[in-house]
Amino acid sequence: MTAKMDSSAAEVDVLAHFVVLLEGLQSQVQSANVNGRSLQQQFLQAQQLYQTQLLPMLVDSPAAERFMAYQTEINRALRLLGLDVAFLQSAKNALTIQKRQAQMQQRLKTLLEFCQGLQTAMAE
């Protein structure tokens, strides 16, 4: 029972760190002067944390089936967010940059909602 609790605590801690990275990314996206390189670095940190730490924990969890829908949606949203980061970096037009920022804000909001749902599912 202790190993299960330790595993759950580790999952919750990694998820909390992932949320902090996403929130940092969200605040960068909301700034008037977005630094594309910094944004990409922060995105890559969040993506790497998810892929190397959180996802393996979720897959190996006894409740893996319960987390499957969240994994799928988080993976999809991260892929799309990665494309948005790349497009934002290459954008020259101010209107295009604003559109990309708005799209990224929406994706980050959605990602944070999925994380909240995952956190609730972990607590069950």
Short mmCIF file of C-alpha atoms in Angstrom, two decimals:
data_model
loop_
_atom_site.label_atom_id
_atom_site.label_comp_id
_atom_site.label_asym_id
_atom_site.label_seq_id
_atom_site.Cartn_x
_atom_site.Cartn_y
_atom_site.Cartn_z
CA MET A 1 0.00 0.00 0.00
CA THR A 2 2.87 2.39 0.77
CA ALA A 3 4.42 1.84 -2.66
CA LYS A 4 1.09 2.70 -4.26
CA MET A 5 0.81 5.87 -2.19
CA ASP A 6 4.41 6.83 -3.01
CA SER A 7 3.71 6.27 -6.71
CA SER A 8 0.56 8.38 -6.54
CA ALA A 9 2.40 11.14 -4.69
CA ALA A 10 5.15 11.09 -7.32
CA GLU A 11 2.55 11.31 -10.12
CA VAL A 12 0.87 14.26 -8.41
CA ASP A 13 4.23 16.01 -7.90
CA VAL A 14 5.27 15.57 -11.54
CA LEU A 15 1.84 16.71 -12.71
CA ALA A 16 2.12 19.79 -10.47
CA HIS A 17 5.53 20.60 -11.99
CA PHE A 18 4.08 20.16 -15.48
CA VAL A 19 1.26 22.57 -14.60
CA VAL A 20 3.79 25.13 -13.31
CA LEU A 21 5.68 24.93 -16.63
CA LEU A 22 2.44 25.35 -18.59
CA GLU A 23 1.45 28.34 -16.47
CA GLY A 24 4.87 29.91 -17.09
CA LEU A 25 4.40 29.34 -20.79
CA GLN A 26 0.95 30.89 -20.56
CA SER A 27 2.31 34.04 -18.94
CA GLN A 28 5.00 34.32 -21.64
CA VAL A 29 2.40 33.98 -24.39
CA GLN A 30 0.28 36.73 -22.83
CA SER A 31 3.12 39.25 -22.82
CA ALA A 32 3.16 41.97 -25.47
CA ASN A 33 6.71 41.18 -26.65
CA VAL A 34 6.90 37.43 -27.00
CA ASN A 35 10.42 36.00 -27.14
CA GLY A 36 10.12 33.07 -29.55
CA ARG A 37 13.35 31.38 -28.47
CA SER A 38 12.48 31.56 -24.78
CA LEU A 39 8.97 30.36 -25.53
CA GLN A 40 10.33 27.39 -27.45
CA GLN A 41 12.72 26.48 -24.62
CA GLN A 42 9.94 26.57 -22.04
CA PHE A 43 7.66 24.54 -24.31
CA LEU A 44 10.37 21.92 -24.84
CA GLN A 45 10.90 21.67 -21.07
CA ALA A 46 7.19 21.03 -20.53
CA GLN A 47 7.01 18.54 -23.39
CA GLN A 48 10.08 16.68 -22.16
CA LEU A 49 8.75 16.49 -18.60
CA TYR A 50 5.48 15.09 -19.87
CA GLN A 51 7.07 12.54 -22.20
CA THR A 52 9.90 11.35 -19.96
CA GLN A 53 8.36 11.47 -16.50
CA LEU A 54 4.60 11.95 -16.34
CA LEU A 55 3.50 9.79 -19.27
CA PRO A 56 5.52 6.71 -18.21
CA MET A 57 4.10 7.01 -14.68
CA LEU A 58 0.56 7.19 -16.02
CA VAL A 59 1.04 4.25 -18.38
CA ASP A 60 2.49 2.10 -15.57
CA SER A 61 -0.19 3.15 -13.09
CA PRO A 62 -2.78 0.60 -11.94
CA ALA A 63 -5.41 3.13 -13.04
CA ALA A 64 -3.87 3.54 -16.52
CA GLU A 65 -7.17 2.91 -18.31
CA ARG A 66 -8.81 5.74 -16.38
CA PHE A 67 -6.07 8.14 -17.51
CA MET A 68 -6.06 7.09 -21.18
CA ALA A 69 -8.39 9.82 -22.48
CA TYR A 70 -6.38 12.50 -20.67
CA GLN A 71 -3.10 11.13 -22.08
CA THR A 72 -4.50 11.19 -25.61
CA GLU A 73 -5.81 14.74 -25.35
CA ILE A 74 -2.70 16.10 -23.63
CA ASN A 75 -0.49 14.50 -26.31
CA ARG A 76 -2.63 16.02 -29.07
CA ALA A 77 -2.69 19.46 -27.46
CA LEU A 78 1.09 19.41 -26.91
CA ARG A 79 1.72 18.51 -30.56
CA LEU A 80 -0.53 21.35 -31.74
CA LEU A 81 1.05 23.76 -29.26
CA GLY A 82 4.48 22.81 -30.62
CA LEU A 83 3.31 23.75 -34.12
CA ASP A 84 1.96 27.04 -32.81
CA VAL A 85 5.32 27.82 -31.18
CA ALA A 86 7.13 27.11 -34.45
CA PHE A 87 4.69 29.21 -36.47
CA LEU A 88 4.89 32.06 -33.97
CA GLN A 89 8.68 32.08 -34.26
CA SER A 90 8.49 32.39 -38.03
CA ALA A 91 5.69 35.00 -38.06
CA LYS A 92 6.67 38.46 -39.25
CA ASN A 93 3.28 40.17 -39.44
CA ALA A 94 1.95 41.65 -36.17
CA LEU A 95 -1.57 40.37 -36.90
CA THR A 96 -0.27 36.85 -37.48
CA ILE A 97 1.67 37.00 -34.22
CA GLN A 98 -1.46 38.10 -32.37
CA LYS A 99 -3.49 35.27 -33.91
CA ARG A 100 -0.84 32.73 -32.91
CA GLN A 101 -0.72 34.11 -29.38
CA ALA A 102 -4.51 33.83 -29.11
CA GLN A 103 -4.40 30.26 -30.44
CA MET A 104 -1.64 29.34 -27.99
CA GLN A 105 -3.54 30.88 -25.08
CA GLN A 106 -6.56 28.75 -25.95
CA ARG A 107 -4.45 25.59 -26.25
CA LEU A 108 -2.74 26.28 -22.94
CA LYS A 109 -6.11 26.89 -21.27
CA THR A 110 -7.31 23.55 -22.65
CA LEU A 111 -4.12 21.79 -21.53
CA LEU A 112 -4.50 23.18 -18.02
CA GLU A 113 -8.12 21.98 -17.94
CA PHE A 114 -6.98 18.48 -18.95
CA CYS A 115 -4.36 18.59 -16.20
CA GLN A 116 -7.02 19.57 -13.69
CA GLY A 117 -9.19 16.66 -14.85
CA LEU A 118 -6.22 14.32 -14.62
CA GLN A 119 -5.49 15.56 -11.11
CA THR A 120 -9.09 14.84 -10.12
CA ALA A 121 -8.89 11.35 -11.67
CA MET A 122 -5.66 10.66 -9.75
CA ALA A 123 -7.36 11.59 -6.48
CA GLU A 124 -10.15 9.05 -7.01
#
